[in-house]
Amino acid sequence: MKNFLFASSLNIICLLPLMQSSTSFGFTLQSPTTHSTVALLKSHNDKTTLSSVSKWRNPPYLAILTEPDACDSLERLHETYRAIESATVDGTVDLVVLRISEEAKGTPSLNNELNANKWELLRRLSQLKLNYEKDRKGFKLVLNNDVDMAVTALSRKVAVDGVHVKERNVDSIPSIRNTLQNAAAETGLAPNDIMVGTSCHSIQSAMKSRPYIDYLFVGTCYTTMSHPEKSVNQLEGPQFPGRIKKALSLTCGISSSSIPIVFAIGGIDETNCHEPVSFGADGVGVIRSVMRAEDPRWMVERINESMTLVVGEAKLL
């Protein structure tokens, strides 16, 4: 279990109001509902700010991303769900990102099957999230690069917290957040409970997205199958997420509430997860080390123990 004594003011987020219109996306909001799908999140009276107090537990944080082929077949769907169910059972996973390949799958029938499987996996993960929230062990659930599905999910009482936006689409984040907040309001949810994150591979990109996001995935830290094109010399390295965090802190003020949570990502497992955290990352994002583990629950325990140990040692310095 995580050591809850290691709370840090660096990980409280208060984002600026976002007023840009979302009409350019062409999304159609569904009919309103009154059922709150995120029952354990606090509702804020101030509609112009966001606070991570209601969104996150205490650091270090752990995010799990699904593999790109997670919905390619019913068998893979079942395998993915079972892995996440095992990994999240102890309540020490903070964020789950449903991320699948966006490459064309051939015939329209195959594309339809992929979408149907994605919906089914989202529905199952949503129910799992709600079941765990009864025991205060829930995780945040976001869709990777799929605003339309997130909006529709909200309208159908499917408990989704937001979206992860690709780095190249940073300029669209204000409108995306506005779209999701409007959808949340239509369905009776607190708009400020919506979560939006993105990735970055440069300090400039991090600074550009900073006012509009709740978290950043920063990498690539180590060699990984997600970016096979990168040689060792082309990696950003395990120090880079800490550099991003420091740059954001200097810009916002060391105790500012507007600093996004920084997850180190890329080739991270139980043997190296402590390194980016020791350099200043708030936590790590993992894919295959958990999703392909023989025992995902055990793997999550090892990762959390390793990160918590280095955070504890830092507190003693």
Short mmCIF file of N, CA and C in Angstrom, two decimals, residues 2 16 41 48 56-57 64 69 79 90 97-98 112 127 142 157 163-164 171 201-202 206 245 259 284 292 300:
data_model
loop_
_atom_site.label_atom_id
_atom_site.label_comp_id
_atom_site.label_asym_id
_atom_site.label_seq_id
_atom_site.Cartn_x
_atom_site.Cartn_y
_atom_site.Cartn_z
N LYS A 2 0.34 2.28 -0.59
CA LYS A 2 1.11 3.52 -0.65
C LYS A 2 1.20 4.15 0.72
N LEU A 16 -6.77 26.83 -15.04
CA LEU A 16 -7.42 28.08 -15.41
C LEU A 16 -8.73 27.81 -16.13
N LEU A 41 -16.08 11.69 -6.27
CA LEU A 41 -15.37 12.93 -6.55
C LEU A 41 -16.11 14.10 -5.93
N THR A 48 -14.82 27.93 -12.10
CA THR A 48 -13.73 28.42 -12.95
C THR A 48 -12.41 27.75 -12.66
N TRP A 56 -7.11 12.98 -7.03
CA TRP A 56 -5.97 12.10 -6.82
C TRP A 56 -5.81 11.76 -5.35
N ARG A 57 -5.23 10.59 -5.14
CA ARG A 57 -4.79 10.25 -3.80
C ARG A 57 -3.42 10.89 -3.60
N ILE A 64 -1.82 2.96 -15.57
CA ILE A 64 -1.72 1.79 -16.43
C ILE A 64 -2.40 2.11 -17.75
N ASP A 69 -3.38 -3.53 -28.93
CA ASP A 69 -4.24 -4.59 -29.50
C ASP A 69 -5.28 -5.08 -28.50
N GLU A 79 -8.57 -10.82 -21.78
CA GLU A 79 -7.24 -10.81 -21.16
C GLU A 79 -6.92 -9.44 -20.57
N ASP A 90 -6.27 -3.69 -5.24
CA ASP A 90 -5.84 -3.15 -3.94
C ASP A 90 -6.01 -1.64 -3.84
N VAL A 97 -5.80 4.12 -18.59
CA VAL A 97 -6.02 4.73 -19.90
C VAL A 97 -6.38 3.64 -20.89
N LEU A 98 -7.59 3.73 -21.45
CA LEU A 98 -8.02 2.80 -22.49
C LEU A 98 -7.47 3.31 -23.82
N ASN A 112 -15.94 -2.17 -37.30
CA ASN A 112 -17.11 -2.20 -36.44
C ASN A 112 -16.90 -3.13 -35.26
N GLN A 127 -17.64 -0.22 -14.86
CA GLN A 127 -18.31 -0.90 -13.76
C GLN A 127 -17.31 -1.32 -12.69
N VAL A 142 -9.77 7.13 -18.27
CA VAL A 142 -9.82 8.05 -19.40
C VAL A 142 -9.64 7.29 -20.71
N LYS A 157 -24.41 7.09 -18.96
CA LYS A 157 -24.12 6.77 -17.56
C LYS A 157 -22.95 5.81 -17.42
N VAL A 163 -10.40 12.36 -21.11
CA VAL A 163 -9.65 11.87 -22.27
C VAL A 163 -8.18 12.22 -22.13
N HIS A 164 -7.38 11.42 -22.81
CA HIS A 164 -5.96 11.72 -22.99
C HIS A 164 -5.79 12.20 -24.43
N ASP A 171 -3.24 22.20 -29.05
CA ASP A 171 -4.01 23.42 -29.30
C ASP A 171 -5.52 23.19 -29.14
N HIS A 201 7.24 15.55 -25.03
CA HIS A 201 8.62 15.12 -25.25
C HIS A 201 9.57 16.31 -25.25
N SER A 202 9.06 17.45 -24.77
CA SER A 202 9.90 18.65 -24.71
C SER A 202 9.37 19.59 -23.64
N ALA A 206 5.40 20.94 -22.81
CA ALA A 206 4.83 20.91 -21.47
C ALA A 206 4.30 22.27 -21.06
N LYS A 245 9.05 18.61 -14.46
CA LYS A 245 8.40 19.01 -13.22
C LYS A 245 9.05 20.26 -12.64
N ILE A 259 0.25 23.11 -11.09
CA ILE A 259 1.26 22.23 -11.68
C ILE A 259 0.64 20.87 -11.99
N VAL A 284 4.71 7.00 -12.25
CA VAL A 284 5.06 6.38 -13.53
C VAL A 284 3.81 5.86 -14.23
N ARG A 292 1.28 -7.58 -19.22
CA ARG A 292 1.78 -8.90 -19.60
C ARG A 292 2.35 -9.67 -18.41
N VAL A 300 2.09 -4.65 -9.58
CA VAL A 300 1.70 -3.33 -9.08
C VAL A 300 2.24 -3.12 -7.68
#
